[in-house]
Short mmCIF file of C-alpha atoms in Angstrom, two decimals:
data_model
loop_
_atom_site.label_atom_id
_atom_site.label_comp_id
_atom_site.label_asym_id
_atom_site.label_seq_id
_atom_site.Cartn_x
_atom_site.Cartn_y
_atom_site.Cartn_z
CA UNK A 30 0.00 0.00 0.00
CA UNK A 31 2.72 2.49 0.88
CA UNK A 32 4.29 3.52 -2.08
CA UNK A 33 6.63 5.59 -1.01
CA UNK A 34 10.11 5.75 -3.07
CA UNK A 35 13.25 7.00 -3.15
CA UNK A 36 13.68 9.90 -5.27
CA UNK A 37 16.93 11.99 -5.58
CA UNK A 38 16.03 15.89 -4.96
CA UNK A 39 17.05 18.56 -6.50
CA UNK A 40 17.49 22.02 -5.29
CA UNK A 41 19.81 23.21 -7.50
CA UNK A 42 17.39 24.15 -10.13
CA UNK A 43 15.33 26.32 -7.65
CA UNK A 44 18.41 28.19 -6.11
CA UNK A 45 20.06 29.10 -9.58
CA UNK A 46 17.00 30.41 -10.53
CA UNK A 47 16.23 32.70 -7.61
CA UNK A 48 19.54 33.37 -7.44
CA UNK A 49 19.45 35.04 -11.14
CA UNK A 50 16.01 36.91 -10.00
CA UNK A 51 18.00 38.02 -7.05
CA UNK A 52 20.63 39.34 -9.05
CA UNK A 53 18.46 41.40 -11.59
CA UNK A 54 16.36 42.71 -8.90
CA UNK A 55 19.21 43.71 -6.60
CA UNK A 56 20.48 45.73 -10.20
CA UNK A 57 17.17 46.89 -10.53
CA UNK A 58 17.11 48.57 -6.83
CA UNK A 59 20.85 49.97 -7.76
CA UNK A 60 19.37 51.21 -10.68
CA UNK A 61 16.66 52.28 -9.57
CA UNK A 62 17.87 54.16 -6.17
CA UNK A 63 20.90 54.76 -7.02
CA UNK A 64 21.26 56.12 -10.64
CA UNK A 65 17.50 57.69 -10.74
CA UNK A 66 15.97 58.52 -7.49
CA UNK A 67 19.49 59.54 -5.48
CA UNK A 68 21.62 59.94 -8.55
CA UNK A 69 24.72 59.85 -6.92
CA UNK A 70 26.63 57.55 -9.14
CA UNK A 71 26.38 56.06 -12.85
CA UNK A 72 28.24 53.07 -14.61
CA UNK A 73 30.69 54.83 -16.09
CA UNK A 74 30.41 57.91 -13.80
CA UNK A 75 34.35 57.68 -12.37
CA UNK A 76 35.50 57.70 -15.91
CA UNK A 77 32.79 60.16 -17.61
CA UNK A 78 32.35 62.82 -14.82
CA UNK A 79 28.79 63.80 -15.56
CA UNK A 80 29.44 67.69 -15.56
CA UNK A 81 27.45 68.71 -18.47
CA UNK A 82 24.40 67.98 -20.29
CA UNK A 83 26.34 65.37 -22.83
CA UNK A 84 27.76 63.79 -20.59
CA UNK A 85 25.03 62.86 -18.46
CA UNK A 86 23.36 61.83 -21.34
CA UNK A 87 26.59 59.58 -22.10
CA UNK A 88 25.90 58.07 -18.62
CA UNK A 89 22.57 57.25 -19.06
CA UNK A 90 23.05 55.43 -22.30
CA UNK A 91 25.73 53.43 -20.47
CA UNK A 92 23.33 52.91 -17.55
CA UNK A 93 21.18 51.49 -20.12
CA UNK A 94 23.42 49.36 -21.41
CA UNK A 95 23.79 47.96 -17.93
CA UNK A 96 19.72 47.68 -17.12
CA UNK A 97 19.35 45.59 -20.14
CA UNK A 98 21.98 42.70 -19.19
CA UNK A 99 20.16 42.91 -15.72
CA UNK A 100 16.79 42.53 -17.15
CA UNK A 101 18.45 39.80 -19.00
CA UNK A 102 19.35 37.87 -16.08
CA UNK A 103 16.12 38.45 -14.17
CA UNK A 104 14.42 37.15 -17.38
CA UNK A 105 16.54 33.68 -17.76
CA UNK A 106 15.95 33.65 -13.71
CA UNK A 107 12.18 33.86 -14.36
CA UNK A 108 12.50 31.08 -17.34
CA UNK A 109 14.76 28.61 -15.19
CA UNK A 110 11.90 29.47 -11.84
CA UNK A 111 9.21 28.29 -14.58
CA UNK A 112 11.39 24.97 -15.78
CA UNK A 113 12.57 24.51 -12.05
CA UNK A 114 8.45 24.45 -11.35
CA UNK A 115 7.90 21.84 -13.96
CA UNK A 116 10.59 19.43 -12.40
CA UNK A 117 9.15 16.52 -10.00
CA UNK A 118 12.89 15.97 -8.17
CA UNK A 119 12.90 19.77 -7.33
CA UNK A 120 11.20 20.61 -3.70
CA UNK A 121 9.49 23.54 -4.04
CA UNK A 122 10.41 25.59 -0.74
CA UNK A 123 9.50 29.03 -0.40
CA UNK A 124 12.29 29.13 2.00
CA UNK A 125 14.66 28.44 -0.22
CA UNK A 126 13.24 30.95 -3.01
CA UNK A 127 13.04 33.67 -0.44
CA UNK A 128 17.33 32.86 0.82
CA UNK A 129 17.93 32.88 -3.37
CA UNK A 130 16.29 36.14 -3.83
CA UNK A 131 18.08 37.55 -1.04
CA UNK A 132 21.19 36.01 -1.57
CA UNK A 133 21.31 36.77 -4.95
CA UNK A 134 20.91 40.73 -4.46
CA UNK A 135 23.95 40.29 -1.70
CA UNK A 136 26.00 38.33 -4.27
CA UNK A 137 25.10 41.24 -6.72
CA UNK A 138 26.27 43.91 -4.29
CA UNK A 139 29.45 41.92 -2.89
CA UNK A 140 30.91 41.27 -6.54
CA UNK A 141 29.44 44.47 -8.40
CA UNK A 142 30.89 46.32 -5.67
CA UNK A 143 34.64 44.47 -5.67
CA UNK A 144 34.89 44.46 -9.23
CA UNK A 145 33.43 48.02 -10.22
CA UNK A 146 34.10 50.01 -7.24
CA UNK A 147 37.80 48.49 -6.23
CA UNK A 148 39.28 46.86 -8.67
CA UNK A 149 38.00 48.46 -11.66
CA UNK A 150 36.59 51.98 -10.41
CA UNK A 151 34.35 52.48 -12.67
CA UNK A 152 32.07 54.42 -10.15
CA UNK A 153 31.57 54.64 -6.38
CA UNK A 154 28.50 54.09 -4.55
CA UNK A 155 28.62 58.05 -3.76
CA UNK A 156 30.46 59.53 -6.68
CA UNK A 157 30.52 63.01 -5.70
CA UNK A 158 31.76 63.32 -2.00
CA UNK A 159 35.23 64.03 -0.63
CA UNK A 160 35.40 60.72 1.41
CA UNK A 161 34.04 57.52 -0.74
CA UNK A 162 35.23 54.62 1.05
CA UNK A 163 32.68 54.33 3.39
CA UNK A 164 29.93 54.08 0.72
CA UNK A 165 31.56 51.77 -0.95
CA UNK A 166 32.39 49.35 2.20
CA UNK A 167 28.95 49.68 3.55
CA UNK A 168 27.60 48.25 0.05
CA UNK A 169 29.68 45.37 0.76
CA UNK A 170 28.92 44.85 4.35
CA UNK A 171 24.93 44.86 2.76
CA UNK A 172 25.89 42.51 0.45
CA UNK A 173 27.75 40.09 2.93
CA UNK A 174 24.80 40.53 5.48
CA UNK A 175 21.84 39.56 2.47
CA UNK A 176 24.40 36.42 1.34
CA UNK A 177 24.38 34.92 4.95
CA UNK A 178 20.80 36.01 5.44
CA UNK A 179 20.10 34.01 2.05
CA UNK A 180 22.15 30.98 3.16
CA UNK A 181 20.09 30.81 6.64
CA UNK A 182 17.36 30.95 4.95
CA UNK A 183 18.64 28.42 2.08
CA UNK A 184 19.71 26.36 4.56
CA UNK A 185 16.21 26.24 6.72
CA UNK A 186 14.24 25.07 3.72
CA UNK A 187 16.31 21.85 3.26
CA UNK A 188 13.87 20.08 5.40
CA UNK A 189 11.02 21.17 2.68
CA UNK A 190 10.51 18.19 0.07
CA UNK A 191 7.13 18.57 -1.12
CA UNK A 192 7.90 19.25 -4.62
CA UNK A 193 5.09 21.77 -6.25
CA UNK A 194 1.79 21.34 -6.32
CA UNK A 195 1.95 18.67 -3.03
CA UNK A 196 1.82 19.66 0.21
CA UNK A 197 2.32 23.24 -0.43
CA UNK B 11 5.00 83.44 -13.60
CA UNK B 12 4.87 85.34 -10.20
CA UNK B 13 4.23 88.80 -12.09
CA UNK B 14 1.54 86.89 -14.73
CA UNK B 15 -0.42 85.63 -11.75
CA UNK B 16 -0.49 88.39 -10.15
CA UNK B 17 -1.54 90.59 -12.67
CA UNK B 18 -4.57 88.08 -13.29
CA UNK B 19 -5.43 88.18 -9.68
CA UNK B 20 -5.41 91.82 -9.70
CA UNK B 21 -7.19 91.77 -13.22
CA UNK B 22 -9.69 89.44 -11.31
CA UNK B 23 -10.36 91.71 -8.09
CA UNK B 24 -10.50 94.71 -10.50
CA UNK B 25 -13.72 93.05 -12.56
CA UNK B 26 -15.34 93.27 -9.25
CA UNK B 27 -15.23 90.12 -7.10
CA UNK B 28 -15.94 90.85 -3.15
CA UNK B 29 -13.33 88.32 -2.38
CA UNK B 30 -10.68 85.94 -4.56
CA UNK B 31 -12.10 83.23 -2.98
CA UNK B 32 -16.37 84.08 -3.41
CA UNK B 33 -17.26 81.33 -5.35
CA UNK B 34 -20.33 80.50 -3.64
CA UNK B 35 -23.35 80.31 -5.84
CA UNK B 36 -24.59 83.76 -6.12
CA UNK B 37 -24.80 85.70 -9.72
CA UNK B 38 -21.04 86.13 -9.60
CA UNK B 39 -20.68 82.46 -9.48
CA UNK B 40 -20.21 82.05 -13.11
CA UNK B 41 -18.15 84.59 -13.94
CA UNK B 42 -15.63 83.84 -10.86
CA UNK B 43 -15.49 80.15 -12.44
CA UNK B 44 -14.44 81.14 -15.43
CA UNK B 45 -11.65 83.39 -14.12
CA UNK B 46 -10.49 80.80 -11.81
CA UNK B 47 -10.26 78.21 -15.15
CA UNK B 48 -8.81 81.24 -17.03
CA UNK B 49 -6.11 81.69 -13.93
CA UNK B 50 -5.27 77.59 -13.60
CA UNK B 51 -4.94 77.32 -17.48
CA UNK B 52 -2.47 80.65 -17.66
CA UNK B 53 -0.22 79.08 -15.08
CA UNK B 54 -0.22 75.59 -16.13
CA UNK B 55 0.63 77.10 -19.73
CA UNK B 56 3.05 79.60 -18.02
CA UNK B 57 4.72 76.72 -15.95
CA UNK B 58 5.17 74.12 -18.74
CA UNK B 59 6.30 77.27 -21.70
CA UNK B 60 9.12 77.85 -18.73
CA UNK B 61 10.40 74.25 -18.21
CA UNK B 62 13.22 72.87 -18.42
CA UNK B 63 12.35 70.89 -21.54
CA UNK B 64 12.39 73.95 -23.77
CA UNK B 65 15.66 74.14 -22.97
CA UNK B 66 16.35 70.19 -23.44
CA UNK B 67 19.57 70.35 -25.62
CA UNK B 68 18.31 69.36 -29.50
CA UNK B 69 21.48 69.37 -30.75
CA UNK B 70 22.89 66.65 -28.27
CA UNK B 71 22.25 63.13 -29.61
CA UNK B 72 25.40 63.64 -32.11
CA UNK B 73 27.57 64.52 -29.28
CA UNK B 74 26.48 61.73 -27.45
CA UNK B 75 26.33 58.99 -30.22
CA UNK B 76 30.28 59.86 -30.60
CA UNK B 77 30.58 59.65 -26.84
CA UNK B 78 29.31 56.17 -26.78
CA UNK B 79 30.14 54.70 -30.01
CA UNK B 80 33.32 55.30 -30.00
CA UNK B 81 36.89 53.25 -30.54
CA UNK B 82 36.71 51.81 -26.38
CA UNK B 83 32.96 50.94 -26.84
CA UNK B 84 34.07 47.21 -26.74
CA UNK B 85 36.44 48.16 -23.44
CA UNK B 86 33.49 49.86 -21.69
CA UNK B 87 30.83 47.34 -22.86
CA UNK B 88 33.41 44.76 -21.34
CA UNK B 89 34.27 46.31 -18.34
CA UNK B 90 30.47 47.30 -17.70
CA UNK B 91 29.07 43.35 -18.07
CA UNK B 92 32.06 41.47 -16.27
CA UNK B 93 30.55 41.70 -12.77
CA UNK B 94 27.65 40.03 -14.37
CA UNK B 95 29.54 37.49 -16.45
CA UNK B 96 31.35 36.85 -12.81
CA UNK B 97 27.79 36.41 -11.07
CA UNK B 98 26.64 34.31 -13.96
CA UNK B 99 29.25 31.78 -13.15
CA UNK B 100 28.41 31.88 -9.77
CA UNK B 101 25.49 30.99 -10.14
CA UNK B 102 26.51 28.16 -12.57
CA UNK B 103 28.16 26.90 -9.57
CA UNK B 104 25.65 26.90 -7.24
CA UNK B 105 23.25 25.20 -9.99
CA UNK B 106 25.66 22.63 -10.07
CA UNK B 107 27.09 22.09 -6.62
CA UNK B 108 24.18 23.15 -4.26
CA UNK B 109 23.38 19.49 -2.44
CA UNK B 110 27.61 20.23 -1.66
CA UNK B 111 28.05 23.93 -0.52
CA UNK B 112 24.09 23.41 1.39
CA UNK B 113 25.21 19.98 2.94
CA UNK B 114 21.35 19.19 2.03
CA UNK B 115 20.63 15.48 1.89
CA UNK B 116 20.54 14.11 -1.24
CA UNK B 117 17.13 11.88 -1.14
CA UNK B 118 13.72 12.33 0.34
CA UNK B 119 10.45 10.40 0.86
#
């Protein structure tokens, strides 16, 4: 009568993909907050000082440039969430979404923030201030804080198993 | 706009309204209505003819086609996506190894 099997789960599936849709949102709210609401950076803002009309325009196209890879991302996230949904080895934890999303926007501020703001310099998170440092080290404190908040959280919904549609 | 709405106000207490605000329905009623449509519609008018998008820059989007597309458009492209190529393989990684960096057991009921 019991029927039960063995089946090999799969979380990878689920993480990648709100992992991605972490990423592109966290890009989104640097875009977003950032660029348009504080404007007090741009992609390309250390290297094109946006002091006059042209070159703010110069920035935004670049910004552009940027939003479009991110909405990229957050689309393929969205496609691999759908595919991940369709799997029956994949256990469909809402814990485990929620630690992806979050983990994902702390992964995007961590290695955004090493590669452009440190290594590369394209901007910093404050671009026009006397002192930028501490901008730029808070964004990576954020993103360190979301990553181990997302691995809690990741690591909580191992328990879950009820793949979609059963039990949930 | 300060000096055009105040001219229309004092245009409008001239005509002879008891109050700028005596709108209450009396024989003046009409007339005050239309002034105060006349007053709105100057200002809006005023306020957008005095915006900053008249003086948008037209002759720009040459200027800023050569800033973009120019001979380090590949660099800056490059530069701009590599955090995302970086988080792309990251999260290749995780795809792949999950079960090992979670320590998640590998079966269930």
């Amino acid at each position: 009568m019991n029927q039960e099997r063995a089946t090999t789960l799969r979380r990878g599936p689920l993480i990648s993909a709100g992992t991605l849709l972490g990423i592109g949102l966290g890009g989104f709210v640097d875009g977003i907050v950032f660029h348009q609401i504080l404007q007090v950076h741009n992609m390309l803002s250390n290297r094109i000082p946006p002091d006059n009309l042209v070159n703010v325009k110069i920035n935004m196209t670049w910004d552009g440039f940027f939003h479009a890879a991110v909405w990229l991302m957050t689309a393929l996230g969205l496609y691999l969430l759908f595919r991940a949904g369709q799997r029956h080895d994949v256990p469909w934890s809402g814990k485990i979404l929620l630690g992806s999303l979050i983990g994902g926007w702390g992964l995007f501020n961590l290695v955004e923030g090493i590669i452009d703001h440190h290594i590369l310099r394209l901007h910093h998170v404050v671009e026009f201030t006397s002192n930028k440092t501490p901008y730029d080290l808070a964004f990576l404190a954020s993103g360190v804080v979301f990553i181990l908040i997302g691995w809690s959280l990741i690591r909580a919904g191992g328990s879950d198993t009820a793949i979609r549609g059963v039990g949930v | 706009v300060a000096l055009s709405v105040a001219a229309l106000l004092e245009d409008w207490s001239a005509s002879g309204s008891d109050s700028a605000l005596n709108i209450l329905p009396n024989k003046k009623f009409e007339g005050n209505t239309m002034k105060i449509h006349t007053l709105l519609l100057s200002t809006f008018g005023l306020l957008l003819s005095s915006g900053a998008a008249v003086w948008a820059c037209p002759t720009c989007r040459p200027l800023v086609k050569a800033g973009v597309y120019q001979s380090n458009f590949s660099s800056n492209l490059l530069v701009l996506l590599l955090p995302l190529a970086v988080l792309g393989l990251l999260v290749a990684t995780v795809h792949l190894y999950s079960d090992r960096l979670f320590s998640f057991k590998e079966t269930g009921e």
